[in-house]
């Protein structure tokens, strides 16, 4: 997973019962129960090598890859300029979130 400008990266996994293990940047975290989520925040998480080890005959999991970028981005410049000078962020402020399905298949 590479998102050089992202502030957060997440894999959301549906039907993760086939995942019997994972490898993230060479580390092998323990998987307890069906895997449903892998997430990481911060600049160190902008590039992650993720390997999933799957049970041979089980159905493939459905995976979505979500990247979160803090700030509204240049496309929202007019909206930001229209805000009053006293405007304050609520909760975590402006964010852009990109979500894409990850296709798994046989080699």
PDB file of N, CA and C in Angstrom, residues 17-18 54-61:
ATOM      1  N   UNK A  17     -12.523 -14.690   7.235  1.00  0.00           N
ATOM      2  CA  UNK A  17     -12.260 -15.998   7.830  1.00  0.00           C
ATOM      3  C   UNK A  17     -11.185 -16.793   7.110  1.00  0.00           C
ATOM      4  N   UNK A  18     -10.944 -16.499   5.839  1.00  0.00           N
ATOM      5  CA  UNK A  18      -9.929 -17.223   5.070  1.00  0.00           C
ATOM      6  C   UNK A  18      -8.515 -16.757   5.397  1.00  0.00           C
ATOM      7  N   UNK A  54      -3.731 -16.919   3.075  1.00  0.00           N
ATOM      8  CA  UNK A  54      -5.114 -17.374   2.995  1.00  0.00           C
ATOM      9  C   UNK A  54      -5.216 -18.891   3.054  1.00  0.00           C
ATOM     10  N   UNK A  55      -6.324 -19.361   3.607  1.00  0.00           N
ATOM     11  CA  UNK A  55      -6.649 -20.783   3.575  1.00  0.00           C
ATOM     12  C   UNK A  55      -6.951 -21.155   2.127  1.00  0.00           C
ATOM     13  N   UNK A  56      -6.427 -22.286   1.687  1.00  0.00           N
ATOM     14  CA  UNK A  56      -6.473 -22.660   0.272  1.00  0.00           C
ATOM     15  C   UNK A  56      -7.874 -22.683  -0.337  1.00  0.00           C
ATOM     16  N   UNK A  57      -8.828 -23.357   0.266  1.00  0.00           N
ATOM     17  CA  UNK A  57     -10.128 -23.572  -0.378  1.00  0.00           C
ATOM     18  C   UNK A  57     -11.234 -22.654   0.131  1.00  0.00           C
ATOM     19  N   UNK A  58     -10.920 -21.706   0.964  1.00  0.00           N
ATOM     20  CA  UNK A  58     -11.936 -20.795   1.499  1.00  0.00           C
ATOM     21  C   UNK A  58     -12.225 -19.679   0.490  1.00  0.00           C
ATOM     22  N   UNK A  59     -13.423 -19.101   0.553  1.00  0.00           N
ATOM     23  CA  UNK A  59     -13.721 -17.972  -0.338  1.00  0.00           C
ATOM     24  C   UNK A  59     -12.789 -16.791  -0.047  1.00  0.00           C
ATOM     25  N   UNK A  60     -12.439 -16.063  -1.090  1.00  0.00           N
ATOM     26  CA  UNK A  60     -11.558 -14.907  -0.927  1.00  0.00           C
ATOM     27  C   UNK A  60     -12.269 -13.799  -0.151  1.00  0.00           C
ATOM     28  N   UNK A  61     -11.553 -13.094   0.720  1.00  0.00           N
ATOM     29  CA  UNK A  61     -12.167 -11.971   1.431  1.00  0.00           C
ATOM     30  C   UNK A  61     -12.394 -10.793   0.484  1.00  0.00           C
TER      31      UNK A  61
END
